[in-house]
Amino acid sequence: MNQGTAGRTRLGSAFTAAGLTNGPVELLDFLIPLWAGIALHATPAQVGFLVSVELIVSFFARPVAGYLADTRKREIVAGLGALLYGLSCLGYALAGSLSVAYGAAVVGGLGGALLWVALRAMVGEQLESDSGVFARLMSVQETGAWIAFVAGLLLLGRSDSFPVVFLACAGACLIGALILFLSPRQTSNAHQALQDVQALPADDTTGDHRRPQLPSHRATRSTRAMVQSLSPMLIATVVTALAEAMIAILLILYLQRELDLGVIEIAYVFLPGAIALGVLPPLMHAVVLRIGRRRAMAGGSVLSGLFAISLAYAAGPVVIAALWILCGVAWAMVIPIEQAVVTEKYLHRLGAAMGIYTASTLIGAAVGAALAGILFDVVSWPITCLIAGVVLLSGAVLGPWAITRLGVADKPRPSSLATRTAGPAA
């Protein structure tokens, strides 16, 4: 198998594994709080702690995952992460007490860190030949998510048993792990890193031109410098993740407590937006190529902000479901841009860069979830929507500013424009 064919096969394995594993991840994020209250009789505080345990563990595991993704075979690291997440799903299926559930959350946090840092690094390896590779990754992830939602809710409706759904999620993750373990090997991450840096033109302004320092050489100082260099985009990423988590939690609370919808009914309100996120990213990438990243970041933030504000006037679930698609359009542009520019900046230390980037998304999500609960309790629904909209609209300034400060190109280089727009073959 020649290098080009091996690279495409390797990318296909990464896409397939992403779809198989992200579905269970998204489904469990939705079901675990409900399951804990129903099956384990957990208090709201215990439910909150159970959710936060996985986030905290995953956050602190990110630097280790980045180091491993740069010094070990990325497909093996990602496969180990998928395996651990499958064991986490199995733990939830067998959990008869909160202590076992907490243990499953710890394992899930470790698995999620290893899986997504290494898998995104695998995908980022192809960015120079396919500028839309992260849009395609998001398309696969979100397609896996809505398929998992439909299948999981149908299974839950027929069996009325959360453990059955958790076991199905475990099976999907284990298949994803096997695909990653069997994917074509990369010769050496260190060797590939040197090749990536040497391949950049001497006058290129989109990357860091110092001789790459691998994690074993002054790792702490180098990582600190990387965080400082990426800080503009990390700020924008935290705000994006914060707003995404905040608006999702607010919407769930509103549908459950104000409109009195059940679990399956709430899921179907979110379904049109989830399908849109599975279809739109490659199409939105074509828009980004035409208008540039700065305008796309600003436009996406404006769309999502208008969505949040319009929720104050939404008449019911059908209207909300239609409006949720608007938010899907926005995130289909913004999130792949964030991942692509971080990759361009630090292609020679992609694992570490993705570790830092994904850690910032966790910080934003945790803060956004906490703010959503506070806002829902203390202010009226229209004011809550207005506050969420202002946070989202701030991205119209932060996103373009971050791209300018990062020093990456507003549009991909001509050699990167030969990208697929029809969605991933996986």
Coordinates of C-alpha atoms in Angstrom, one line a residue:
M1 CA 0.0 0.0 0.0
N2 CA 1.6 3.3 -1.1
Q3 CA 1.7 6.3 1.2
G4 CA -1.2 8.2 -0.4
T5 CA -3.5 5.1 -0.3
A6 CA -2.4 4.4 3.3
G7 CA -3.2 8.0 4.3
R8 CA -6.7 7.8 2.8
T9 CA -7.4 4.5 4.4
R10 CA -6.1 5.8 7.7
L11 CA -8.4 8.9 7.4
G12 CA -11.3 6.6 6.6
S13 CA -10.7 4.6 9.7
A14 CA -10.6 7.7 11.8
F15 CA -13.9 8.9 10.3
T16 CA -15.6 5.6 10.8
A17 CA -14.4 5.4 14.4
A18 CA -15.5 9.0 15.0
G19 CA -19.0 8.2 13.9
L20 CA -19.2 5.0 15.9
T21 CA -17.9 6.6 19.1
N22 CA -19.4 10.1 19.0
G23 CA -22.9 8.7 18.8
P24 CA -22.7 7.0 22.2
V25 CA -20.9 10.0 23.7
E26 CA -23.6 12.4 22.7
L27 CA -26.4 10.0 23.7
L28 CA -24.9 9.3 27.1
D29 CA -24.4 13.0 27.7
F30 CA -28.2 13.3 27.3
L31 CA -29.3 10.2 29.1
I32 CA -26.9 9.9 32.1
P33 CA -28.5 12.8 34.1
L34 CA -32.0 11.4 33.5
W35 CA -30.9 7.8 34.3
A36 CA -29.1 8.8 37.5
G37 CA -32.2 10.4 38.9
I38 CA -34.6 7.6 37.8
A39 CA -32.5 4.4 38.3
L40 CA -30.1 5.5 41.1
H41 CA -32.5 8.0 42.9
A42 CA -29.7 10.5 42.8
T43 CA -30.3 14.0 44.1
P44 CA -29.8 17.0 41.7
A45 CA -26.5 17.7 43.5
Q46 CA -25.3 14.1 43.0
V47 CA -26.4 14.2 39.3
G48 CA -24.4 17.4 38.8
F49 CA -21.3 15.8 40.5
L50 CA -21.6 12.7 38.4
V51 CA -21.6 14.8 35.2
S52 CA -18.7 17.0 36.4
V53 CA -16.5 14.0 37.4
E54 CA -16.1 13.0 33.7
L55 CA -15.4 16.6 32.6
I56 CA -12.8 17.2 35.4
V57 CA -11.0 13.9 34.7
S58 CA -11.0 14.5 31.0
F59 CA -9.7 18.0 31.4
F60 CA -6.7 16.9 33.5
A61 CA -6.0 14.0 31.2
R62 CA -5.8 16.2 28.1
P63 CA -2.1 17.1 28.5
V64 CA -1.1 13.5 28.9
A65 CA -3.3 12.6 25.9
G66 CA -1.5 15.2 23.8
Y67 CA 1.9 14.0 24.8
L68 CA 1.0 10.4 23.9
A69 CA -0.5 11.5 20.6
D70 CA 2.8 13.1 19.7
T71 CA 5.1 10.3 21.0
R72 CA 3.2 7.1 20.4
K73 CA 1.1 5.7 17.5
R74 CA -1.9 7.9 17.3
E75 CA -4.2 5.1 16.1
I76 CA -3.3 3.0 19.1
V77 CA -3.8 5.9 21.6
A78 CA -7.2 6.7 20.0
G79 CA -8.2 3.0 20.0
L80 CA -7.3 2.7 23.7
G81 CA -9.5 5.7 24.3
A82 CA -12.4 4.2 22.4
L83 CA -11.9 0.9 24.4
L84 CA -12.0 2.8 27.7
Y85 CA -15.1 4.7 26.7
G86 CA -16.7 1.4 25.8
L87 CA -15.8 0.1 29.3
S88 CA -17.4 3.2 30.8
C89 CA -20.6 2.5 29.0
L90 CA -20.5 -1.1 30.3
G91 CA -19.9 0.3 33.8
Y92 CA -23.1 2.4 33.5
A93 CA -25.0 -0.6 32.3
L94 CA -24.0 -2.7 35.3
A95 CA -24.1 0.2 37.9
G96 CA -26.4 -0.5 40.8
S97 CA -25.0 2.3 42.9
L98 CA -23.6 5.8 42.6
S99 CA -20.1 4.7 43.5
V100 CA -20.0 2.4 40.4
A101 CA -21.4 5.2 38.3
Y102 CA -18.7 7.5 39.5
G103 CA -16.1 4.9 38.6
A104 CA -17.6 4.6 35.1
A105 CA -17.4 8.4 34.8
V106 CA -13.7 8.4 35.7
V107 CA -13.0 5.8 33.0
G108 CA -15.1 7.7 30.5
G109 CA -13.1 10.9 31.2
L110 CA -9.8 9.1 30.6
G111 CA -11.1 7.4 27.5
G112 CA -12.6 10.6 26.0
A113 CA -9.3 12.5 26.4
L114 CA -7.2 9.8 24.7
L115 CA -9.8 9.2 22.0
W116 CA -10.6 12.7 20.8
V117 CA -7.1 14.2 21.1
A118 CA -5.4 11.4 19.2
L119 CA -8.3 11.0 16.7
R120 CA -8.3 14.7 15.8
A121 CA -4.6 14.6 15.5
M122 CA -5.0 11.7 13.0
V123 CA -7.5 13.8 11.0
G124 CA -5.3 16.9 11.2
E125 CA -2.5 15.0 9.4
Q126 CA -4.4 15.4 6.2
L127 CA -5.2 19.1 6.5
E128 CA -2.6 20.3 3.9
S129 CA -4.1 18.0 1.2
D130 CA -7.7 18.5 2.3
S131 CA -8.6 21.8 3.8
G132 CA -12.2 20.6 4.6
V133 CA -11.1 17.6 6.6
F134 CA -12.3 19.0 9.9
A135 CA -15.7 19.9 8.3
R136 CA -15.9 16.3 7.2
L137 CA -15.0 15.1 10.7
M138 CA -17.8 17.2 12.2
S139 CA -20.2 15.8 9.6
V140 CA -19.3 12.2 10.6
Q141 CA -19.5 13.0 14.3
E142 CA -22.9 14.6 14.1
T143 CA -24.3 12.0 11.7
G144 CA -23.3 9.4 14.2
A145 CA -24.9 11.4 17.0
W146 CA -28.3 11.7 15.5
I147 CA -28.4 8.1 14.3
A148 CA -27.4 7.0 17.9
F149 CA -30.2 9.3 19.3
V150 CA -32.9 7.7 17.0
A151 CA -31.7 4.2 17.6
G152 CA -31.2 4.6 21.3
L153 CA -34.5 6.2 21.9
L154 CA -36.3 3.6 19.8
L155 CA -34.5 0.9 21.9
L156 CA -35.4 2.7 25.1
G157 CA -39.0 3.0 24.1
R158 CA -39.2 -0.8 23.3
S159 CA -37.2 -2.2 26.2
D160 CA -37.9 0.6 28.8
S161 CA -34.4 -0.2 30.0
F162 CA -31.4 2.2 30.2
P163 CA -28.8 -0.7 30.6
V164 CA -29.8 -2.1 27.2
V165 CA -29.1 1.2 25.6
F166 CA -25.8 1.5 27.5
L167 CA -24.7 -2.0 26.3
A168 CA -25.5 -1.0 22.7
C169 CA -23.3 2.1 23.2
A170 CA -20.5 -0.1 24.6
G171 CA -20.7 -2.3 21.5
A172 CA -20.4 0.6 19.1
C173 CA -17.3 2.0 21.0
L174 CA -15.6 -1.4 21.0
I175 CA -16.1 -1.7 17.2
G176 CA -14.6 1.8 16.8
A177 CA -11.6 0.7 18.9
L178 CA -11.1 -2.4 16.8
I179 CA -11.2 -0.2 13.6
L180 CA -8.6 2.1 15.0
F181 CA -6.3 -0.7 16.1
L182 CA -6.4 -2.2 12.6
S183 CA -5.9 1.1 10.8
P184 CA -2.7 1.7 8.7
R185 CA 0.2 2.6 10.9
Q186 CA 2.0 5.9 10.8
T187 CA 5.8 5.3 10.6
S188 CA 6.7 7.7 13.4
N189 CA 4.9 10.7 14.7
A190 CA 8.3 12.4 15.4
H191 CA 9.5 11.7 11.9
Q192 CA 6.2 12.8 10.4
A193 CA 6.3 16.0 12.4
L194 CA 9.7 16.9 11.0
Q195 CA 8.4 16.2 7.5
D196 CA 5.4 18.4 8.0
V197 CA 7.5 21.3 9.2
Q198 CA 10.1 20.9 6.4
A199 CA 7.2 20.8 3.8
L200 CA 6.2 24.3 4.7
P201 CA 7.5 27.1 2.5
A202 CA 10.3 29.2 3.9
D203 CA 8.1 32.3 3.8
D204 CA 5.0 30.7 5.2
T205 CA 3.3 32.9 7.8
T206 CA 0.7 30.4 9.1
G207 CA 2.9 28.3 11.4
D208 CA 5.6 28.4 14.0
H209 CA 9.0 28.2 12.2
R210 CA 11.2 27.3 15.1
R211 CA 12.8 23.9 15.0
P212 CA 10.1 21.6 16.5
Q213 CA 10.6 20.6 20.0
L214 CA 9.0 17.2 20.8
P215 CA 7.4 16.7 24.2
S216 CA 10.6 15.1 25.7
H217 CA 12.6 18.3 25.2
R218 CA 11.6 21.1 27.6
A219 CA 8.0 19.9 27.5
T220 CA 6.6 22.1 30.2
R221 CA 8.1 25.4 28.9
S222 CA 7.2 24.5 25.3
T223 CA 3.6 23.7 26.3
R224 CA 3.3 27.0 28.2
A225 CA 4.6 28.8 25.1
M226 CA 2.1 27.0 23.0
V227 CA -0.8 28.0 25.2
Q228 CA 0.3 31.6 25.1
S229 CA 0.6 31.5 21.3
L230 CA -2.8 29.9 20.9
S231 CA -4.5 32.1 23.6
P232 CA -6.5 34.3 21.2
M233 CA -8.2 31.3 19.6
L234 CA -8.5 29.5 23.0
I235 CA -10.4 32.6 24.3
A236 CA -12.8 32.4 21.2
T237 CA -13.1 28.6 21.7
V238 CA -14.0 28.9 25.4
V239 CA -16.7 31.4 24.5
T240 CA -18.1 29.2 21.7
A241 CA -18.2 26.1 23.9
L242 CA -19.6 28.1 26.8
A243 CA -22.4 29.5 24.6
E244 CA -23.1 26.0 23.0
A245 CA -23.4 24.3 26.4
M246 CA -25.4 27.2 27.9
I247 CA -28.0 27.4 25.1
A248 CA -28.4 23.6 25.0
I249 CA -28.9 23.3 28.8
L250 CA -31.3 26.2 28.8
L251 CA -33.3 24.7 26.0
I252 CA -33.6 21.3 27.7
L253 CA -34.7 23.0 31.0
Y254 CA -37.3 25.1 29.2
L255 CA -38.7 22.2 27.2
Q256 CA -38.8 20.0 30.4
R257 CA -40.1 22.5 33.0
E258 CA -42.0 25.1 31.0
L259 CA -43.4 23.0 28.1
D260 CA -43.6 19.7 30.2
L261 CA -42.1 17.5 27.5
G262 CA -40.8 14.0 28.2
V263 CA -37.3 12.6 27.4
I264 CA -38.2 11.3 23.9
E265 CA -40.1 14.4 23.0
I266 CA -37.2 16.6 24.0
A267 CA -34.8 14.5 21.9
Y268 CA -37.0 14.9 18.8
V269 CA -36.9 18.7 19.2
F270 CA -33.1 18.5 19.0
L271 CA -33.2 16.0 16.1
P272 CA -33.6 18.4 13.1
G273 CA -30.6 20.5 14.3
A274 CA -28.5 17.3 14.8
I275 CA -29.3 16.1 11.3
A276 CA -28.4 19.6 9.9
L277 CA -25.0 19.3 11.7
G278 CA -24.5 16.0 10.1
V279 CA -25.1 17.4 6.6
L280 CA -24.0 21.0 6.6
P281 CA -20.3 21.1 7.6
P282 CA -18.9 20.2 4.1
L283 CA -21.3 22.6 2.5
M284 CA -20.4 25.3 4.9
H285 CA -16.7 24.7 4.2
A286 CA -17.4 25.7 0.6
V287 CA -18.9 28.9 1.9
V288 CA -15.8 29.5 4.1
L289 CA -13.5 29.1 1.0
R290 CA -15.4 31.8 -0.7
I291 CA -15.9 34.4 2.1
G292 CA -12.9 33.6 4.3
R293 CA -12.6 32.4 7.9
R294 CA -13.0 35.8 9.5
R295 CA -16.3 36.5 7.9
A296 CA -17.5 33.0 8.4
M297 CA -16.7 33.2 12.2
A298 CA -18.6 36.5 12.4
G299 CA -21.5 35.2 10.4
G300 CA -21.8 32.0 12.4
S301 CA -21.8 34.0 15.7
V302 CA -24.5 36.3 14.4
L303 CA -26.7 33.4 13.3
S304 CA -26.4 31.6 16.7
G305 CA -27.0 34.8 18.6
L306 CA -30.1 35.5 16.6
F307 CA -31.3 32.0 17.4
A308 CA -30.8 32.4 21.1
I309 CA -32.7 35.8 21.1
S310 CA -35.5 34.4 19.0
L311 CA -36.2 31.6 21.5
A312 CA -37.8 34.2 23.7
Y313 CA -40.6 34.5 21.1
A314 CA -40.8 30.8 20.0
A315 CA -44.4 29.6 20.2
G316 CA -43.8 25.9 20.8
P317 CA -41.6 22.8 20.2
V318 CA -42.1 22.8 16.4
V319 CA -40.9 26.4 16.1
I320 CA -38.0 25.7 18.4
A321 CA -37.0 22.6 16.4
A322 CA -36.9 24.7 13.2
L323 CA -34.9 27.5 14.9
W324 CA -32.4 24.9 16.2
I325 CA -31.4 24.3 12.6
L326 CA -30.2 27.9 12.4
C327 CA -27.8 27.2 15.3
G328 CA -26.6 24.1 13.4
V329 CA -25.7 26.2 10.4
A330 CA -23.6 28.5 12.7
W331 CA -21.7 25.8 14.4
A332 CA -21.1 23.9 11.2
M333 CA -19.0 26.9 10.1
V334 CA -17.4 27.9 13.4
I335 CA -16.1 24.7 15.0
P336 CA -14.2 23.2 11.9
I337 CA -12.5 26.6 11.5
E338 CA -11.3 26.5 15.1
Q339 CA -9.8 23.0 14.7
A340 CA -8.3 23.8 11.3
V341 CA -6.4 27.0 12.4
V342 CA -5.1 25.3 15.6
T343 CA -3.8 22.5 13.4
E344 CA -2.2 24.9 10.9
K345 CA -0.4 26.7 13.7
Y346 CA 1.1 23.6 15.3
L347 CA 1.2 20.9 12.7
H348 CA 4.5 19.7 14.1
R349 CA 3.0 19.2 17.6
L350 CA -0.5 18.3 16.7
G351 CA -1.3 16.1 19.6
A352 CA -0.3 18.7 22.2
A353 CA -2.2 21.4 20.3
M354 CA -5.3 19.3 20.2
G355 CA -5.0 18.5 23.9
I356 CA -4.9 22.2 24.7
Y357 CA -7.7 23.0 22.3
T358 CA -10.1 20.3 23.6
A359 CA -9.3 21.3 27.2
S360 CA -10.5 24.8 26.4
T361 CA -13.7 23.4 25.1
L362 CA -14.2 21.5 28.3
I363 CA -13.7 24.6 30.4
G364 CA -16.2 26.5 28.3
A365 CA -18.8 23.7 28.5
A366 CA -18.5 23.4 32.3
V367 CA -18.9 27.2 32.8
G368 CA -21.7 27.3 30.3
A369 CA -23.7 24.5 32.0
A370 CA -23.3 26.1 35.4
L371 CA -24.4 29.6 34.1
A372 CA -27.4 28.0 32.4
G373 CA -28.7 26.6 35.6
I374 CA -28.2 29.8 37.5
L375 CA -29.8 32.0 34.8
F376 CA -32.8 29.7 34.5
D377 CA -33.5 29.9 38.2
V378 CA -33.0 33.7 38.8
V379 CA -34.2 35.6 35.7
S380 CA -37.1 35.4 33.4
W381 CA -36.9 33.3 30.2
P382 CA -36.8 36.3 27.8
I383 CA -33.9 37.8 29.8
T384 CA -32.2 34.5 29.8
C385 CA -32.4 34.3 26.0
L386 CA -31.1 37.8 25.7
I387 CA -28.1 37.1 27.8
A388 CA -27.3 33.9 25.9
G389 CA -27.7 35.8 22.6
V390 CA -25.2 38.5 23.7
V391 CA -22.6 35.9 24.7
L392 CA -23.0 34.2 21.3
L393 CA -22.9 37.5 19.4
S394 CA -19.5 38.3 21.1
G395 CA -18.0 35.6 18.9
A396 CA -18.6 37.9 15.9
V397 CA -15.7 40.1 17.3
L398 CA -13.6 37.4 19.1
G399 CA -13.5 35.0 16.2
P400 CA -12.1 37.3 13.5
W401 CA -9.8 38.9 16.1
A402 CA -8.4 35.4 17.1
I403 CA -7.7 34.4 13.5
T404 CA -5.9 37.7 12.9
R405 CA -3.8 37.4 16.1
L406 CA -3.0 33.7 15.4
G407 CA -1.4 34.7 12.1
V408 CA -3.0 32.0 10.0
A409 CA -4.4 32.6 6.5
D410 CA -7.9 33.8 6.2
K411 CA -8.4 31.3 3.4
P412 CA -6.6 28.0 2.9
R413 CA -3.6 28.0 0.5
P414 CA -4.4 27.0 -3.1
S415 CA -2.9 23.5 -2.7
S416 CA -5.5 22.8 0.0
L417 CA -8.6 23.7 -2.1
A418 CA -9.0 20.2 -3.6
T419 CA -11.4 19.2 -0.9
R420 CA -14.4 16.9 -1.0
T421 CA -17.8 18.6 -0.4
A422 CA -20.0 15.5 -0.8
G423 CA -19.5 14.2 2.8
P424 CA -17.2 11.5 4.1
A425 CA -17.1 8.1 2.4
A426 CA -17.1 6.5 5.8

